[in-house]
Short mmCIF file of C-alpha atoms and ligand atoms in Angstrom, two decimals:
data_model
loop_
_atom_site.label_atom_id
_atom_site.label_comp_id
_atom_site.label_asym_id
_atom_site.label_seq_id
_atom_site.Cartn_x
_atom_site.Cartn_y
_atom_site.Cartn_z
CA UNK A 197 120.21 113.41 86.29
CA UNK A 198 118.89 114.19 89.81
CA UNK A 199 116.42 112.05 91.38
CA UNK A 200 112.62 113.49 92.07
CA UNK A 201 112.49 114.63 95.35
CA UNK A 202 109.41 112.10 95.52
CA UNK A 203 108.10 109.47 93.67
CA UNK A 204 105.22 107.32 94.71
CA UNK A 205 104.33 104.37 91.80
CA UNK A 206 101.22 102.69 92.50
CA UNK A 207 100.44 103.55 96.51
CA UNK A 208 97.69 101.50 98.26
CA UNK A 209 97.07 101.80 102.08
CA UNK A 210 94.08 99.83 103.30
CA UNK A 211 92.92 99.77 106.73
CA UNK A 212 91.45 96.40 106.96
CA UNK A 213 88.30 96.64 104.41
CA UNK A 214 88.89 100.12 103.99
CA UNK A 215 90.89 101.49 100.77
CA UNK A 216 92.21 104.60 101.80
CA UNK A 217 94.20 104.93 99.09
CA UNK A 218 94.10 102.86 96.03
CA UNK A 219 96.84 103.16 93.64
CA UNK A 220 98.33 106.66 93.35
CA UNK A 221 101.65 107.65 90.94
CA UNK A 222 103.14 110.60 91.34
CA UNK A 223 106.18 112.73 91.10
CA UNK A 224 107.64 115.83 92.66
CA UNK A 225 110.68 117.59 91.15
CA UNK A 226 113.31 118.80 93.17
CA UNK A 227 112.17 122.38 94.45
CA UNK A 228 108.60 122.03 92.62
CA UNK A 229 105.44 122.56 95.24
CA UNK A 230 102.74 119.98 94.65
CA UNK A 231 99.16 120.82 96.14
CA UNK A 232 97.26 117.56 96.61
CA UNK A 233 93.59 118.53 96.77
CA UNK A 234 90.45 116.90 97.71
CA UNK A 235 87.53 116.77 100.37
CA UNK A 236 88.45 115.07 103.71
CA UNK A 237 88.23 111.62 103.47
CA UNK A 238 89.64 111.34 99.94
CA UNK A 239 92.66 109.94 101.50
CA UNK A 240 95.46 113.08 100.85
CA UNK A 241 96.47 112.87 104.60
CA UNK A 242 97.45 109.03 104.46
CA UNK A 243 99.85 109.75 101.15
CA UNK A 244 101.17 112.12 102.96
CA UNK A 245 101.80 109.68 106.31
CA UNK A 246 102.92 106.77 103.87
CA UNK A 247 105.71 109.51 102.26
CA UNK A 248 107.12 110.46 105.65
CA UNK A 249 106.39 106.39 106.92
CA UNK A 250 104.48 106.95 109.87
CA UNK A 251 102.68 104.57 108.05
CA UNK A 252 103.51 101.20 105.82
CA UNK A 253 102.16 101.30 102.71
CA UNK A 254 99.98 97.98 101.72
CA UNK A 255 101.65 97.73 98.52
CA UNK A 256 103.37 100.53 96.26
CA UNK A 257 106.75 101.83 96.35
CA UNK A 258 107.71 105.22 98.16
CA UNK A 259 111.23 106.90 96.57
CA UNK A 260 112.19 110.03 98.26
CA UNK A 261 115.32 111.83 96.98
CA UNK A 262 115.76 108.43 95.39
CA UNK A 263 115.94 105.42 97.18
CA UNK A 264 113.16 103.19 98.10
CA UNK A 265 111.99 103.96 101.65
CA UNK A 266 108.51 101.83 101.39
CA UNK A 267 109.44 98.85 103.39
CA UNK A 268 112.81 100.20 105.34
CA UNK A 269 113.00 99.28 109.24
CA UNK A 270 112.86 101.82 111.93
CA UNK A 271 116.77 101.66 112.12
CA UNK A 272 117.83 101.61 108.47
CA UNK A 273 114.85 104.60 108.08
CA UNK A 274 116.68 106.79 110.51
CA UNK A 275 119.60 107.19 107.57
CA UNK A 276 116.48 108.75 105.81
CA UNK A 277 115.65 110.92 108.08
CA UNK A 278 116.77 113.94 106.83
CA UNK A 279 115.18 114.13 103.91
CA UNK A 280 112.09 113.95 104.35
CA UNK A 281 109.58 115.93 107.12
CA UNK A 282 106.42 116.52 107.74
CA UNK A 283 104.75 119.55 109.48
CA UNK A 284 101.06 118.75 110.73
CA UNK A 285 97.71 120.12 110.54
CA UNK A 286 97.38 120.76 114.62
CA UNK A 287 100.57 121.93 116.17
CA UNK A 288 99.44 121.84 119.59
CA UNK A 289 98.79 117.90 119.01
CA UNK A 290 101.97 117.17 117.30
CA UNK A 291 104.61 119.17 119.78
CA UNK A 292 105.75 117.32 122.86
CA UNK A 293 103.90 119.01 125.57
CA UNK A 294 107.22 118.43 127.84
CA UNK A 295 109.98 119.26 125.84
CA UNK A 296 110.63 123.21 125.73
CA UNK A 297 110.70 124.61 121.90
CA UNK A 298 114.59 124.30 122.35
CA UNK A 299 115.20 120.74 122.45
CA UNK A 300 111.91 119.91 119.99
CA UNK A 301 113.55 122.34 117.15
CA UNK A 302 117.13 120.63 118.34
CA UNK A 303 115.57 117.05 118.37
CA UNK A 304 116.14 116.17 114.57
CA UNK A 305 119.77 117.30 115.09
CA UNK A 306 120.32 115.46 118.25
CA UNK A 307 119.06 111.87 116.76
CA UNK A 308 121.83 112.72 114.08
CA UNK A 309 124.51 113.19 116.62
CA UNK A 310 125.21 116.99 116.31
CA UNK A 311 126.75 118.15 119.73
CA UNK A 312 124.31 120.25 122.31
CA UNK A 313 126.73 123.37 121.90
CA UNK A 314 126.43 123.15 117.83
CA UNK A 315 121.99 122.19 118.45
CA UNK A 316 122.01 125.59 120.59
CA UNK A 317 123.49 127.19 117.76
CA UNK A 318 121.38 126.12 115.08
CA UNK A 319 118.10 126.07 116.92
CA UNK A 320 118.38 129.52 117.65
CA UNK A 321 119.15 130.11 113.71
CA UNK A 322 116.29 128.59 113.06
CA UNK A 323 114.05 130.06 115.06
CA UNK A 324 114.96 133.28 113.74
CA UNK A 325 114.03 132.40 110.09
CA UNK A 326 110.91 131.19 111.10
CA UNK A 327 110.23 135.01 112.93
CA UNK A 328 110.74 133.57 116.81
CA UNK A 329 112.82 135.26 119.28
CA UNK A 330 115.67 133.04 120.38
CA UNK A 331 114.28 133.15 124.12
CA UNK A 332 110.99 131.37 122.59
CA UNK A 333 113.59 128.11 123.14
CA UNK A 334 113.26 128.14 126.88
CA UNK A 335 109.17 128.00 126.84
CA UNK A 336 107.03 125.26 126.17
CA UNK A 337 104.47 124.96 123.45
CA UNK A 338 101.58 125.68 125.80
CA UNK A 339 103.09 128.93 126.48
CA UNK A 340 102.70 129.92 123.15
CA UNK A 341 99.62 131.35 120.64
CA UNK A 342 98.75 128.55 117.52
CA UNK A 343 100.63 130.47 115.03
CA UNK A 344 103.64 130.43 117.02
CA UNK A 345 103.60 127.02 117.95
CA UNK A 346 103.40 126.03 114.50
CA UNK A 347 106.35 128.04 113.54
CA UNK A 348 107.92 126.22 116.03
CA UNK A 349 106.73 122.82 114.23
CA UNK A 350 108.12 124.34 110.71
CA UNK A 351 111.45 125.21 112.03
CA UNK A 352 111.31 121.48 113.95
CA UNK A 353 110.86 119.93 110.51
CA UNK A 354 113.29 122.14 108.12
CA UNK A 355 116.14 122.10 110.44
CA UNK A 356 117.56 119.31 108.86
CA UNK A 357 117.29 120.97 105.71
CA UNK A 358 114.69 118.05 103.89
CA UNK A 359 115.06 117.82 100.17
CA UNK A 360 111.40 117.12 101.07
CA UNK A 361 108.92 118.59 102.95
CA UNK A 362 104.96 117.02 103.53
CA UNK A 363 102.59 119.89 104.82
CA UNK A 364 99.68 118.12 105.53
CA UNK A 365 96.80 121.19 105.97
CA UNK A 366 99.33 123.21 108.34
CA UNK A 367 96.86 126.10 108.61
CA UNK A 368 93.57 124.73 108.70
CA UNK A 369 93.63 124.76 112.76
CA UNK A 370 94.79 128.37 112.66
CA UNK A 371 93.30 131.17 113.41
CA UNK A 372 92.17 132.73 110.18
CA UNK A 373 93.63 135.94 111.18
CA UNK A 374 97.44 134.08 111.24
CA UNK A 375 96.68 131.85 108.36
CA UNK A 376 98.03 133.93 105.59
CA UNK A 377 101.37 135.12 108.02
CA UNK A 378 101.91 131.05 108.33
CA UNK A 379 101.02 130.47 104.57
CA UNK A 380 103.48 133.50 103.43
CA UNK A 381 106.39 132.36 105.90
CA UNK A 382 106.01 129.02 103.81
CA UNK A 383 106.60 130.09 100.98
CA UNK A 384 109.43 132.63 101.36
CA UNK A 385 111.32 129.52 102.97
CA UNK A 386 110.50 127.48 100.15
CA UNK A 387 111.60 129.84 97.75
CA UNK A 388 114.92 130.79 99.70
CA UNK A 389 115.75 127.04 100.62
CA UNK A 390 114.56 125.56 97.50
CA UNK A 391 113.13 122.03 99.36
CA UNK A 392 110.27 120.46 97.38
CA UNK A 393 106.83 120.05 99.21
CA UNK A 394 104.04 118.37 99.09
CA UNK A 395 101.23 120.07 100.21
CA UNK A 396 98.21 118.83 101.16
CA UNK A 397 95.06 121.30 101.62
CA UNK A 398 91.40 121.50 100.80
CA UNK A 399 92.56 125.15 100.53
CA UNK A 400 92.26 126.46 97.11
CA UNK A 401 93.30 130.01 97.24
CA UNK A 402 96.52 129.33 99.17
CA UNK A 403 97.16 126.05 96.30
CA UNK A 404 96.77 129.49 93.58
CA UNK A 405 99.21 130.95 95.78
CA UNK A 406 102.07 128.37 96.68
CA UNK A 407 101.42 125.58 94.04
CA UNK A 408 103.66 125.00 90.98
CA UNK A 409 101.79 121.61 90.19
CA UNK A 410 98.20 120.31 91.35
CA UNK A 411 96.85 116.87 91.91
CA UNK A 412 93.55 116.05 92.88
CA UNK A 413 92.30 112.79 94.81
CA UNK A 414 88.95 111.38 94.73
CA UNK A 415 87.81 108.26 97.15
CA UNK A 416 91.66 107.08 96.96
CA UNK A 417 92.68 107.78 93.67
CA UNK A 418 94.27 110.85 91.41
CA UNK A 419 91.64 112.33 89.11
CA UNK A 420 93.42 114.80 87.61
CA UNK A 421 97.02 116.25 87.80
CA UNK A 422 98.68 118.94 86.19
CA UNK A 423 100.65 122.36 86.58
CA UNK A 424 98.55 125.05 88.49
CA UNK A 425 97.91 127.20 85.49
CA UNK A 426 96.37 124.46 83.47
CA UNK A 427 94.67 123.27 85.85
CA UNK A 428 92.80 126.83 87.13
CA UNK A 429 92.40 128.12 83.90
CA UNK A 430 91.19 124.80 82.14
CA UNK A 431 90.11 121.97 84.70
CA UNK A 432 89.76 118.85 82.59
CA UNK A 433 87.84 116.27 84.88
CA UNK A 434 84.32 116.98 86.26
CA UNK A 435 84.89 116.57 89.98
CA UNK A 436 88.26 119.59 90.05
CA UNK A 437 85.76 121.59 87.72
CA UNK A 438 82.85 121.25 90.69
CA UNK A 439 85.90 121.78 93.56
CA UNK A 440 87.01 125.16 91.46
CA UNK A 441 83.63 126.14 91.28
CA UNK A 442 82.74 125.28 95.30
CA UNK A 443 85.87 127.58 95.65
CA UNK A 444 85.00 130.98 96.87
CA UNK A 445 85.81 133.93 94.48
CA UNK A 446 87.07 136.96 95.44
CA UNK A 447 85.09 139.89 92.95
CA UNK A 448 81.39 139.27 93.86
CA UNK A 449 80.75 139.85 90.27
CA UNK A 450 82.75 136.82 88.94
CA UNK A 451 81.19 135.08 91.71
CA UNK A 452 77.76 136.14 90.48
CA UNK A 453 78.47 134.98 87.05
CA UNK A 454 79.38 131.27 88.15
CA UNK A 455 77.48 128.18 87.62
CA UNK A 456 77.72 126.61 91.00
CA UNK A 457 77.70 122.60 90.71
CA UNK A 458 76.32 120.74 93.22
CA UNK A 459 77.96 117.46 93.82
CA UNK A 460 74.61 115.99 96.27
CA UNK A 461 75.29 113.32 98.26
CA UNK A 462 78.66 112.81 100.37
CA UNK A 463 81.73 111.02 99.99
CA UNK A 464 80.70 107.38 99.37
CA UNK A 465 82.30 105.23 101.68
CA UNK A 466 85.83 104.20 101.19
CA UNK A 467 84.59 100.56 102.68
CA UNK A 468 82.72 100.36 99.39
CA UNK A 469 83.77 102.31 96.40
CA UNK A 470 81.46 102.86 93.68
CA UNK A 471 82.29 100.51 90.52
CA UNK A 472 83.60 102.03 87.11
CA UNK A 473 84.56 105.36 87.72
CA UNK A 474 84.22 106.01 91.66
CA UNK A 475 82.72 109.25 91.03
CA UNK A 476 79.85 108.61 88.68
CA UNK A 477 77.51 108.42 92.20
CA UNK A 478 77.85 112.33 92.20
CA UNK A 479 78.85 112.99 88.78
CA UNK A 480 76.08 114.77 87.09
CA UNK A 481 77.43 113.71 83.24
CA UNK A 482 77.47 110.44 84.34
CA UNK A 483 76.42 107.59 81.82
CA UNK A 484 76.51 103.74 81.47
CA UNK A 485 79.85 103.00 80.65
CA UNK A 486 80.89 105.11 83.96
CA UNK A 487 79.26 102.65 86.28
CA UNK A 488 81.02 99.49 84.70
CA UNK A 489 84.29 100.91 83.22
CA UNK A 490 87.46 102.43 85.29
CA UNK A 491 88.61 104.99 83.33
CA UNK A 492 92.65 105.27 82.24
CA UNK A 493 94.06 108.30 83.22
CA UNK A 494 94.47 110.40 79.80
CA UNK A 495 97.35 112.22 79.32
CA UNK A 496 96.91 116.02 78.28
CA UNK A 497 100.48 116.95 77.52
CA UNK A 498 100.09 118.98 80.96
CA UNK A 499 99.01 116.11 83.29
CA UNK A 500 96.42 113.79 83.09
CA UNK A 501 92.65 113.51 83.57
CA UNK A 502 90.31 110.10 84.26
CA UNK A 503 87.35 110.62 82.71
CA UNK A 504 85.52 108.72 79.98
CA UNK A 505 84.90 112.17 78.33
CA UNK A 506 87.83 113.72 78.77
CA UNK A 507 90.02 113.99 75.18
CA UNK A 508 93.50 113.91 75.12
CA UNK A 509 93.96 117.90 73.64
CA UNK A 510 91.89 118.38 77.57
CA UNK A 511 88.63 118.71 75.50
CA UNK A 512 85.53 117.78 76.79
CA UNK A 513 82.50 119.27 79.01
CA UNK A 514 82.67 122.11 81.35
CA UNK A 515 80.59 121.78 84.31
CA UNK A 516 81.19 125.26 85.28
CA UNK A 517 79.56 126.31 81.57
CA UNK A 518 77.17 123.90 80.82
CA UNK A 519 73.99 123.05 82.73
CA UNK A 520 73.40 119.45 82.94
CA UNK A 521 71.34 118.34 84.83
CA UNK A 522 68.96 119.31 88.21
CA UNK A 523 72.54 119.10 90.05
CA UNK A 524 73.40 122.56 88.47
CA UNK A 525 71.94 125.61 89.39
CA UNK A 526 72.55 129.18 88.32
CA UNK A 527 73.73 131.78 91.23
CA UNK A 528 70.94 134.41 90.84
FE1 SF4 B 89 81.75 111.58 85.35
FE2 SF4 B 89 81.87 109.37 83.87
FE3 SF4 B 89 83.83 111.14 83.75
FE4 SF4 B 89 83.50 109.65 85.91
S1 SF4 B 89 84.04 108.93 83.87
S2 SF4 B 89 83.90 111.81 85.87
S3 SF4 B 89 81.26 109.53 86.03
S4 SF4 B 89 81.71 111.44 83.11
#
């Protein structure tokens, strides 16, 4: 049987006091495209820096195409290399401001050894399935507009052809005018290359769009996870039903229609996480046993949900249909 392209069994990465992330499980199928989805701060972006190990997890175990990478040495990592990469939020902050495109694309390849005659060859490949002119290899990033800079960082991080790739927001500094060309280059090369990703956005429409399986993080932890048409269609846990509903709708109608839920206050502080369920400080069903009980994730056949009311046929209360408290409001 093939290994998952990832598996991560129990992450924690604390920053001193601060629990950044606080026990996450999952697992990504080879070729499969998992969204991970939450407001900044819920702690997406450090999964996705403990999967690639720019950081070391606190405790946990990493497995990527396989073997345990959590607690490998820089040398022993290198062997790793190639399957895993990650393309970043900001190009212009990740790309060596004094390397041209050339050798940055080429770098991957020349830490594994491949000769500068065979690099040439496969930069300039790559470059052209990313939709850059080969001569784009002889400039330097600051030469170029955002979008093409962060084709540059996509063909940088799939020239080693990753069973793995982390895309940690890698539109959310674009212009929104090249947003949806970066978004659809994405997926076409997912689709033609068949490398699993794990994609990390606040970006609901584009999850709809790339997504085969959703997971959603809360304060540190997975609330809910599940394939993308579950998930859309029937939300099971209270905080994706109030992110789906914060999520702007295309036909003003439907968007008429919705009950918008207000979550109130921000993101408590990751210094202090609420007790019981970490979300009953904004959850408007909220009740006792939420403040002193953690609630097990319940599995729904189609993922799993952790909420006290959640059933395990996905059952339970609708924020998006039924008004609870002063928190809800109707759109008029
Ligand atoms: Fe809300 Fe309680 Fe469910 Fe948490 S466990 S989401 S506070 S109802």
């Amino acid at each position: 049987m093939t290994a998952p392209a990832l598996e991560l069994v129990d992450l924690v990465m604390h920053f001193g006091a601060v629990r950044a992330v606080d026990g996450v499980s999952l697992t990504i199928q080879p070729g499969q495209v998992m969204a991970l989805v939450g407001e900044s701060g819920s702690g997406k972006s450090t999964v996705g820096r403990c999967v690639v190990r720019l950081l070391e997890p606190t405790a946990g175990t990493v497995r990527v195409a396989g073997p345990d990478i959590t607690h490998l040495s820089r040398r022993r990592l290198r062997a790793h290399r190639e399957d895993v990469s990650i393309v970043f939020q900001d190009p212009a902050g990740s790309l060596d401001p004094r390397m041209v495109v050339g050798d940055i694309v080429g770098e991957p390849l020349r830490l594994g050894g491949v000769s500068r005659r065979d690099r040439d060859e496969r930069v300039r490949a790559e470059l052209g399935r990313v939709g850059l002119r080969a001569e784009v290899a002889r400039r330097f990033p600051h030469e170029l507009s955002g979008g093409q800079r962060q084709r540059v960082s996509i063909a940088r991080a799939l020239i080693s052809s990753p069973t793995l790739l982390v895309a940690d927001e890698p539109t959310s500094a674009l212009d929104v005018s090249v947003q949806a060309a970066v978004l659809n280059l994405l997926a076409d090369l997912q689709r033609d290359l068949g490398f699993a990703c794990l994609f990390i956005t606040h970006d609901l429409s584009a999850v709809e769009y790339l997504a085969d399986e959703i997971a959603v993080m809360y304060l540190g932890q997975l609330v809910e996870q599940g394939s993308r048409e579950r998930v859309f269609a029937q939300p099971a846990h209270p905080y994706t039903q109030a992110l789906l509903a914060a999520a702007p709708v295309a036909d003003p109608s439907r968007q008429r229609a919705r009950t918008r839920v207000l979550l109130g206050d921000d993101l408590p502080s990751a210094l202090d996480p609420p007790s019981g369920c970490r979300f009953h400080t904004r959850c408007p069903l909220a009740f006792d046993r939420c403040l002193a009980e953690v609630p097990e994730p319940v599995d729904l056949g189609d993922g799993t949900a952790a909420c006290h009311l959640v059933q395990p046929d996905g059952t339970g209360p609708d924020l998006r249909t039924t008004p609870t408290t002063a928190r809800t409001e109707r759109h008029a």
